[in-house]
PDB file of C-alpha atoms in Angstrom:
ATOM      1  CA  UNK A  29       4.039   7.562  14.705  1.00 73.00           C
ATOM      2  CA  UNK A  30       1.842   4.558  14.249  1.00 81.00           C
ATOM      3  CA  UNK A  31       2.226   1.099  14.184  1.00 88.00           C
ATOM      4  CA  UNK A  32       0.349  -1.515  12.827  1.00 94.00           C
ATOM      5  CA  UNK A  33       0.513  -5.652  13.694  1.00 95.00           C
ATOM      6  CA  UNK A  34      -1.345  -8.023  11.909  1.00 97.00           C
ATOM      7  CA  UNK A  35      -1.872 -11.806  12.636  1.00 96.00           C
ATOM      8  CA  UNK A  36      -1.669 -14.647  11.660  1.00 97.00           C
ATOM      9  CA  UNK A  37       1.431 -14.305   9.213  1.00 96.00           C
ATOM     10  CA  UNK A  38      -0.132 -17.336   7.650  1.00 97.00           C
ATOM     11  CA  UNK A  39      -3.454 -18.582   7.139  1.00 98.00           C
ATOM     12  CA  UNK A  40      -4.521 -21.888   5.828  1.00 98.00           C
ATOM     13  CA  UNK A  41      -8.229 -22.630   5.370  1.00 97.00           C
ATOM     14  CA  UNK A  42     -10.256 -25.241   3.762  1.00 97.00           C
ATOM     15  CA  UNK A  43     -12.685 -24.214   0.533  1.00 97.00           C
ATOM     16  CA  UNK A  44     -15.874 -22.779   2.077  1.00 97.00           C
ATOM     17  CA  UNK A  45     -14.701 -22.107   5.628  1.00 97.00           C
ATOM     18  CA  UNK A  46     -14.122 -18.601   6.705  1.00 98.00           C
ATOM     19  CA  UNK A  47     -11.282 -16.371   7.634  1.00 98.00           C
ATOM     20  CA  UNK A  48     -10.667 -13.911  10.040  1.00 98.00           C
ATOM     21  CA  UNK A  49      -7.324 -11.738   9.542  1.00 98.00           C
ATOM     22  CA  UNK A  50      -6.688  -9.304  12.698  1.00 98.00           C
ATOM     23  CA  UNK A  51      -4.661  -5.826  13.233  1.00 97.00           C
ATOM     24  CA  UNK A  52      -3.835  -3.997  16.066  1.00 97.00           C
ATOM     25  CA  UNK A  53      -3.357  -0.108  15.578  1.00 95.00           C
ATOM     26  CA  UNK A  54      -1.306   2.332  18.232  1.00 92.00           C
ATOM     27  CA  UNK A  55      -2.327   5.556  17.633  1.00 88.00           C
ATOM     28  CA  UNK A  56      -6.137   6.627  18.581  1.00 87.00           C
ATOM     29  CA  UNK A  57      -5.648   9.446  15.832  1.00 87.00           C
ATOM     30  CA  UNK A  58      -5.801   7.054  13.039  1.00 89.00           C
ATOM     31  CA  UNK A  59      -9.215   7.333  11.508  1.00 88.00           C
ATOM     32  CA  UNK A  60      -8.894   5.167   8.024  1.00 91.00           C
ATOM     33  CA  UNK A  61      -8.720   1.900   7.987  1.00 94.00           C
ATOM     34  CA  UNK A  62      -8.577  -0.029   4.165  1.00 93.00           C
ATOM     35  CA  UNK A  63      -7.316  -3.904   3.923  1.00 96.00           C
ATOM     36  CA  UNK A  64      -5.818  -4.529   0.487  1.00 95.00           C
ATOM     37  CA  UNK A  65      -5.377  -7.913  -0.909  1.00 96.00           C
ATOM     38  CA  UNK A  66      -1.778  -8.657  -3.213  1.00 92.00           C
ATOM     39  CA  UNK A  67      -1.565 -11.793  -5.514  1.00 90.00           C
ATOM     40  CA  UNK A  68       1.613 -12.634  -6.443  1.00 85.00           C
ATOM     41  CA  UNK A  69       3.716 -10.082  -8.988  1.00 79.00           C
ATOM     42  CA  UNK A  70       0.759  -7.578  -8.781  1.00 83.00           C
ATOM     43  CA  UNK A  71       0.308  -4.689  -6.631  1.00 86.00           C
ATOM     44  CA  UNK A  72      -1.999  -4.185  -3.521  1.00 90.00           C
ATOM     45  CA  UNK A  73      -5.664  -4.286  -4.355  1.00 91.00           C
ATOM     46  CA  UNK A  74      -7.831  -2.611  -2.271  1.00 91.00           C
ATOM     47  CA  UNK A  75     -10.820  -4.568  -0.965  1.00 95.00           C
ATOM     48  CA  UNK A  76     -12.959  -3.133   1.692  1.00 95.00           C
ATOM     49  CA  UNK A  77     -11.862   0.180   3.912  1.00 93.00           C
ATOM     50  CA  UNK A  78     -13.695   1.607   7.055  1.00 93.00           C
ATOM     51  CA  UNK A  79     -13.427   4.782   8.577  1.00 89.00           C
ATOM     52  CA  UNK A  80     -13.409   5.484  12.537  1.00 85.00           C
ATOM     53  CA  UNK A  81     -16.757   6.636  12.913  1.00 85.00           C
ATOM     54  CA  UNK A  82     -18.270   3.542  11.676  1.00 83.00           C
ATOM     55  CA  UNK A  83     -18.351   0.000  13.433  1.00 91.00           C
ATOM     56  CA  UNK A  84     -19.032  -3.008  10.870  1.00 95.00           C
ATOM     57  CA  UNK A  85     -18.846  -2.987   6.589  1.00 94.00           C
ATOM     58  CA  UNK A  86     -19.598  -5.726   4.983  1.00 96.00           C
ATOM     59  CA  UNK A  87     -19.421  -6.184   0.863  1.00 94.00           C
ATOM     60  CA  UNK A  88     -20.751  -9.835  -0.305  1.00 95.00           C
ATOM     61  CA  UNK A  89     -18.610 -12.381   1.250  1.00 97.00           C
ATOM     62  CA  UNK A  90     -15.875 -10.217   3.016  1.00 98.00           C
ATOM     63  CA  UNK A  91     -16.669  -7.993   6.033  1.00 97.00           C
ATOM     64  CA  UNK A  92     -14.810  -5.581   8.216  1.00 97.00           C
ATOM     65  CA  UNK A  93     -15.518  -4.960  12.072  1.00 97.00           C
ATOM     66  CA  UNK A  94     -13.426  -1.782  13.723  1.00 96.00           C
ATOM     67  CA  UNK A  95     -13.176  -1.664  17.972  1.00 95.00           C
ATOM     68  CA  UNK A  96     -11.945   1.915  18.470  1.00 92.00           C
ATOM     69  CA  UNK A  97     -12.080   1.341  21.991  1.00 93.00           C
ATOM     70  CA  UNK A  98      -9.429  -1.231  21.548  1.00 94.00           C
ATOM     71  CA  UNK A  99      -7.710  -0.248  18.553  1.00 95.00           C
ATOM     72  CA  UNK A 100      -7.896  -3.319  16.649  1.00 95.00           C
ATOM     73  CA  UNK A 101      -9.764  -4.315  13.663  1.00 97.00           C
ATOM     74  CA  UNK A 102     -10.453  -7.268  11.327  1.00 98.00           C
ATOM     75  CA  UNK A 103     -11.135  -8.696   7.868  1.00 98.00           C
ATOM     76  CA  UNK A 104     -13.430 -11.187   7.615  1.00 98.00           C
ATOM     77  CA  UNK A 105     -13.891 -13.474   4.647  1.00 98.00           C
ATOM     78  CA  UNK A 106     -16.585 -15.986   4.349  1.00 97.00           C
ATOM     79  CA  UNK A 107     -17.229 -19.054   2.192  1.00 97.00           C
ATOM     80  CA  UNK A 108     -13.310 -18.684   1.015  1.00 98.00           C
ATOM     81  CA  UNK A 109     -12.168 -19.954  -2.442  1.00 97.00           C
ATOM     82  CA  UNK A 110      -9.334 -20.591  -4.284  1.00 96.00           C
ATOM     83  CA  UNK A 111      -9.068 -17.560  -5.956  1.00 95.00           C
ATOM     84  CA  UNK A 112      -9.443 -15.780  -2.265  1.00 97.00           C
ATOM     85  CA  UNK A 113      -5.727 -17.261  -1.801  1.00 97.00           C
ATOM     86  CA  UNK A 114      -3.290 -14.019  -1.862  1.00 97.00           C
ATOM     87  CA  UNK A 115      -1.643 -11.787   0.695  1.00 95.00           C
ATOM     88  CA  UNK A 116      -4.033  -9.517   2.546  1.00 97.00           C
ATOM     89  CA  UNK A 117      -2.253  -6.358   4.173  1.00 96.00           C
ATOM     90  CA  UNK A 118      -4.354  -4.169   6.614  1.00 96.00           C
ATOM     91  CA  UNK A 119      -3.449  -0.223   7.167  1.00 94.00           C
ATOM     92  CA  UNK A 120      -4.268   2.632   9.404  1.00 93.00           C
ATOM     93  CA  UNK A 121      -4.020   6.618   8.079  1.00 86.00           C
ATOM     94  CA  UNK A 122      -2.697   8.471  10.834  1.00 70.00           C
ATOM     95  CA  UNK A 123      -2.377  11.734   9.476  1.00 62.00           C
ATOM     96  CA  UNK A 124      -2.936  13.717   6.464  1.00 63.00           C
ATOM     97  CA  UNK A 125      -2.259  10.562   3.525  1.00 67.00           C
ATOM     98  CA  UNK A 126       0.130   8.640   4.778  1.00 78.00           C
ATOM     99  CA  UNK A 127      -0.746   5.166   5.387  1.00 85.00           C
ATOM    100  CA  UNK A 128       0.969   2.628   7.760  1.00 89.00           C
ATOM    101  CA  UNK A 129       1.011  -1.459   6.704  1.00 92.00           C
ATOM    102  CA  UNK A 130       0.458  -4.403   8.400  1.00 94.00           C
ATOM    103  CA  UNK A 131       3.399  -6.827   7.887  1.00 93.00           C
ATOM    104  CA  UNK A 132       0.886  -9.384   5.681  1.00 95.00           C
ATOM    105  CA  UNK A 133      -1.252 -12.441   6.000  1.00 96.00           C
ATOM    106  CA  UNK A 134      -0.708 -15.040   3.451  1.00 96.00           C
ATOM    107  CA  UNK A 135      -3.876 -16.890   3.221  1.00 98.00           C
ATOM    108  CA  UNK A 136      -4.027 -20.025   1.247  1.00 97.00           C
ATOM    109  CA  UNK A 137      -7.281 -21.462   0.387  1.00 97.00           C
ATOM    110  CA  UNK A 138      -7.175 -25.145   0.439  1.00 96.00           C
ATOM    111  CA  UNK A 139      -9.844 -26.880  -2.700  1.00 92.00           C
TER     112      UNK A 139
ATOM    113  CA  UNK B  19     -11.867   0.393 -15.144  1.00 76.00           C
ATOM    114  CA  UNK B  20      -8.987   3.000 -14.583  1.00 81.00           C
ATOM    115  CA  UNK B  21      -5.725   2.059 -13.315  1.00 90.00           C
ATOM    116  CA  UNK B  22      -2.492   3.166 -12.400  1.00 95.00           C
ATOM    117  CA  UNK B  23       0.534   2.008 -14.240  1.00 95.00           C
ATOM    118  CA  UNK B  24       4.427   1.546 -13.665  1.00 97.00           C
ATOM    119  CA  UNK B  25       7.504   1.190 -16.017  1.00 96.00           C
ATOM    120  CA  UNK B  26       9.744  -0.374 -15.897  1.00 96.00           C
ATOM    121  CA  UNK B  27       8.228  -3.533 -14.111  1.00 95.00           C
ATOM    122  CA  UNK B  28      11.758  -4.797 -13.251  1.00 97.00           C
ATOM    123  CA  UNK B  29      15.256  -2.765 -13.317  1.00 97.00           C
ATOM    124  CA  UNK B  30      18.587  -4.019 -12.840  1.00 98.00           C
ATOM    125  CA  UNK B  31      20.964  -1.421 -11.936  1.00 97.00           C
ATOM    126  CA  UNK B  32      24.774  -0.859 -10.474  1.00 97.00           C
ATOM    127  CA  UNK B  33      25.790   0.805  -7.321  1.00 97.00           C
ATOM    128  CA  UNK B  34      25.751   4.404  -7.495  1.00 97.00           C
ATOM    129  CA  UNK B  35      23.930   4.541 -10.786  1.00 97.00           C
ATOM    130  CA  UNK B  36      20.591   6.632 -11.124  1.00 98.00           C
ATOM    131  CA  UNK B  37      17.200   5.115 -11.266  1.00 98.00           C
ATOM    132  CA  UNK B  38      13.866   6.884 -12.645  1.00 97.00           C
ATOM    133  CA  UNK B  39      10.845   4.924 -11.904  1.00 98.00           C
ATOM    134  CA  UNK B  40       7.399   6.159 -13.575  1.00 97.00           C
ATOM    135  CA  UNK B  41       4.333   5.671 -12.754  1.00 97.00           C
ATOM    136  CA  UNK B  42       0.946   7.527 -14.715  1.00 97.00           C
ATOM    137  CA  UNK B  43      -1.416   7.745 -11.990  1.00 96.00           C
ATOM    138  CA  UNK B  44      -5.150   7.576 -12.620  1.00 94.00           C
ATOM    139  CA  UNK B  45      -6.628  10.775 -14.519  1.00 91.00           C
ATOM    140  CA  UNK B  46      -8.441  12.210 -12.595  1.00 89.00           C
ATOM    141  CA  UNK B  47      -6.531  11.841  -8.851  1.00 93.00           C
ATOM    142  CA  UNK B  48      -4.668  14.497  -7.781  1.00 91.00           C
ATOM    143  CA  UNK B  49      -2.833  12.926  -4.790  1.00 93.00           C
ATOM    144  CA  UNK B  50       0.555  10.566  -5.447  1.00 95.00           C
ATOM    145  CA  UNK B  51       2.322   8.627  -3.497  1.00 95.00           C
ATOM    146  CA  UNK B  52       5.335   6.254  -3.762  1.00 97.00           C
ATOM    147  CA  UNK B  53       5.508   3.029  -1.208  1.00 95.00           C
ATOM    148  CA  UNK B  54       8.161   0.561  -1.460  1.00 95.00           C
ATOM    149  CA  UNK B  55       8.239  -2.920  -0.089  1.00 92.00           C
ATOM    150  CA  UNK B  56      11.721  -4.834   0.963  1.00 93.00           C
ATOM    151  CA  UNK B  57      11.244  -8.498  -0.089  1.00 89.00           C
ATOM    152  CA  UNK B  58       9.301 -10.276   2.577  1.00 83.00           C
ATOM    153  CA  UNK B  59       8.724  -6.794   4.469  1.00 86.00           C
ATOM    154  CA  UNK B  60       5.773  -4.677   4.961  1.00 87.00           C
ATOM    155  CA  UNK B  61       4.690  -2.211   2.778  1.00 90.00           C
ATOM    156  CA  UNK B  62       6.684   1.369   3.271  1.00 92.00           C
ATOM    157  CA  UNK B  63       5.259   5.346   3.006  1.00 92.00           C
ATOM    158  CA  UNK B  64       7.913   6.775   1.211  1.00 95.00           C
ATOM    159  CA  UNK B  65       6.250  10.323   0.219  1.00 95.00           C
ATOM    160  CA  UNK B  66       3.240  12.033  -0.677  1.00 93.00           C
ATOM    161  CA  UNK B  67       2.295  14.434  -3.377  1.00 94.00           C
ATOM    162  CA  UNK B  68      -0.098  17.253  -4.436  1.00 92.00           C
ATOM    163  CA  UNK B  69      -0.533  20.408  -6.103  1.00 90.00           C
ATOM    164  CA  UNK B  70       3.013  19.601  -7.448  1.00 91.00           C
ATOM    165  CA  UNK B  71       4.769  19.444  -4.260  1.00 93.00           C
ATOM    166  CA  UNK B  72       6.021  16.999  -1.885  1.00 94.00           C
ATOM    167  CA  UNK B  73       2.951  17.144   1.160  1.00 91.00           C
ATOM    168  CA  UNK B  74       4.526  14.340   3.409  1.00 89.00           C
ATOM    169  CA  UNK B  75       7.593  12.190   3.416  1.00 91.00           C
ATOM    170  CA  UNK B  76       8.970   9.466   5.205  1.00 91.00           C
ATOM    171  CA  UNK B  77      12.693   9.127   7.101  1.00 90.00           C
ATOM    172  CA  UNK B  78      13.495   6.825   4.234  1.00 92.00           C
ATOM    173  CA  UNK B  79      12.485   9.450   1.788  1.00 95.00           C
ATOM    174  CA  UNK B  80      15.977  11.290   1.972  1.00 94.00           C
ATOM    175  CA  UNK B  81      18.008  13.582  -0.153  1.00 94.00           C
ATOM    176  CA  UNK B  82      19.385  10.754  -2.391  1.00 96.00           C
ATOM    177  CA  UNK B  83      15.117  10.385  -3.385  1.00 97.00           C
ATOM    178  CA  UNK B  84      12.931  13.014  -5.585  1.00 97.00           C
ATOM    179  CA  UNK B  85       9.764  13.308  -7.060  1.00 97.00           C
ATOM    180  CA  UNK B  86       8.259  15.281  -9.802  1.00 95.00           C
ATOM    181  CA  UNK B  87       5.271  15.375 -12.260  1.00 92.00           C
ATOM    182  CA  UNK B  88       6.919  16.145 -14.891  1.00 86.00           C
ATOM    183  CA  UNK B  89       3.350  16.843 -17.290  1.00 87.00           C
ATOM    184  CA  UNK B  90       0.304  16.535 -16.574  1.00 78.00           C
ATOM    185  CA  UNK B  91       0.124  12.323 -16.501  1.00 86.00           C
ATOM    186  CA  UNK B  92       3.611  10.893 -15.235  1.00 93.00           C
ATOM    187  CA  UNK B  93       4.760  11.285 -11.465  1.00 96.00           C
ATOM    188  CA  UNK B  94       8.035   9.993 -10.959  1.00 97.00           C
ATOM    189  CA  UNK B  95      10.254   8.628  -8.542  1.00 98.00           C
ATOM    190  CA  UNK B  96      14.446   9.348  -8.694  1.00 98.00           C
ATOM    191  CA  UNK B  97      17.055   7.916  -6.661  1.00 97.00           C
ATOM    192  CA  UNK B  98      20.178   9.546  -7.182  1.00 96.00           C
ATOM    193  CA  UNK B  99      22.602   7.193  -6.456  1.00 95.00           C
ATOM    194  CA  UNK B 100      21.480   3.673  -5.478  1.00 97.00           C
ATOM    195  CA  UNK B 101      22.514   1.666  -2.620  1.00 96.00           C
ATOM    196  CA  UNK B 102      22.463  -2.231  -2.781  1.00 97.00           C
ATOM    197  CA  UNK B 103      19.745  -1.413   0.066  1.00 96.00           C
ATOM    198  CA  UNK B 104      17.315  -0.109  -2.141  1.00 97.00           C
ATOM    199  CA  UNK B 105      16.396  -2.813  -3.679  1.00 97.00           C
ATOM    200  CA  UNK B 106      12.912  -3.221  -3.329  1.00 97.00           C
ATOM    201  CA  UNK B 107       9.615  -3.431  -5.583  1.00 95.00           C
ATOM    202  CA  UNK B 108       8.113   0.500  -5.311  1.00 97.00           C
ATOM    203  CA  UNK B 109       4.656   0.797  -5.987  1.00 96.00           C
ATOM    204  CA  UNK B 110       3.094   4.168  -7.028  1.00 97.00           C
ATOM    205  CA  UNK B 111      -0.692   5.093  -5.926  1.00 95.00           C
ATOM    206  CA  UNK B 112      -3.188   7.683  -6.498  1.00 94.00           C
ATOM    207  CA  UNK B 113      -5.744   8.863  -4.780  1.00 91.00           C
ATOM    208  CA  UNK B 114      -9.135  11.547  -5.854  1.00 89.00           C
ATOM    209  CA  UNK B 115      -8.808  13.189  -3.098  1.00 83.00           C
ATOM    210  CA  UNK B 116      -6.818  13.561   0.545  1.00 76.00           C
ATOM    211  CA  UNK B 117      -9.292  11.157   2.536  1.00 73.00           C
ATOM    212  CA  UNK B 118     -10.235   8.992  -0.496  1.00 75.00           C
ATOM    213  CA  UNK B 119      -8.860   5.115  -1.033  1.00 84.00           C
ATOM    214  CA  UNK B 120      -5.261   4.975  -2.185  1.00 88.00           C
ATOM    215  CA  UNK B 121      -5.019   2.558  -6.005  1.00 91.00           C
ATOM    216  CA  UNK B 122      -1.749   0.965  -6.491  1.00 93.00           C
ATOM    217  CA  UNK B 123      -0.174   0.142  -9.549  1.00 95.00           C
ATOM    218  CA  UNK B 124       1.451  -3.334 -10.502  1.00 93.00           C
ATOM    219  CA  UNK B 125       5.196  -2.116  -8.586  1.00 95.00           C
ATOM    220  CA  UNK B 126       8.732  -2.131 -10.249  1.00 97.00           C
ATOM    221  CA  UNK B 127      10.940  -4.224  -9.099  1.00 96.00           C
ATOM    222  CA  UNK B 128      14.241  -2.139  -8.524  1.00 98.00           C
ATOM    223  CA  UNK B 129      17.458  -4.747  -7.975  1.00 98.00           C
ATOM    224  CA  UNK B 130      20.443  -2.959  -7.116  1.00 98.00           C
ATOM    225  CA  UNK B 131      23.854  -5.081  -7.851  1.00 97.00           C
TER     226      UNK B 131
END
């Protein structure tokens, strides 16, 4: 099966400085790749997603780059604010609809 | 903006007891899933569901769980007889179609005593 690890566990950043969440993947077969974002006592809130065949996505302030080659991806959030401060989980799809999480990034955005 | 919604958001229960989680997906997906995440712990596949049957499940996903869709806009979740290690918040999602994003509801927190 797959396996996805995510760093850093935590995140601390200062109001208008960016942040850069990274996951590793294991298996080349996973082709779908969405980050979701969870604030406290709600569930998972997807954000931005990319699939395999496509390199960079970008919406507004938060961005995702995907290196097949090396099986790892990122989320990228610029010009961070308060309300960016949440847990951000990545996943991969390796087959059919089931989707494998990253153990979580808690990113606090510092005013 | 659609969503998907869970009740209860938080049941207490007793060893051995059963539990029915529901969740009303959005109206017009037609793939469900159920997830659950262990305090502190990543997010979990439990199972997968379309065209009313089970399409993938999970090791956790074992014969104590079941699913069903029981009319045309809940899809629940039943665990026969809990285990203190099932406590966990379970979070339903829906999806339009097989490749398409997966929307989560708010969870239930399940708390097994």
């Amino acid at each position: 099966g797959e396996n996805v690890e995510q760093h850093p566990s935590t995140l601390s950043v200062q109001e208008g400085d960016s942040a850069v969440i990274k996951c590793t993947y294991s298996d080349s077969a996973s082709n779908y790749f969405p980050w979701y974002k969870q604030e406290l006592g709600k569930g998972p809130q997807l954000i931005i997603d990319i699939r395999s065949n496509v390199g960079e996505k970008k919406d507004q302030r938060i961005a995702v780059t995907l290196n097949k080659t090396a099986k790892h991806f990122s989320l990228h959030i610029t010009e961070t604010q308060p309300e960016d401060s949440a847990v951000y989980f990545c996943a991969a799809k390796y087959n059919f609809n089931k989707f494998y999480f990253g153990s979580g990034t808690k990113l606090n955005v510092k005013p | 903006e659609p969503e998907v919604t869970q009740t209860p958001s938080h049941q207490v229960t007793q060893m051995g007891q059963e539990v029915i989680l529901r969740c009303v997906p959005i109206s017009n997906h037609l793939y469900f899933y159920w997830y659950r995440q262990i305090l502190g712990q990543k997010v979990e596949f439990l199972v997968s569901f379309y065209n009313n049957e089970i399409s993938e499940k999970s090791e956790i996903f074992d014969d104590q769980f079941s699913v069903e869709r029981p009319d045309g806009s809940n899809f629940t979740l039943k665990i026969r007889s809990t285990k203190l290690e099932d406590s966990a918040m379970y979070f339903c999602a829906s999806s339009e179609a097989v490749s398409g994003e997966q929307y989560f509801g708010p969870g239930t927190r399940l708390t097994v005593t």
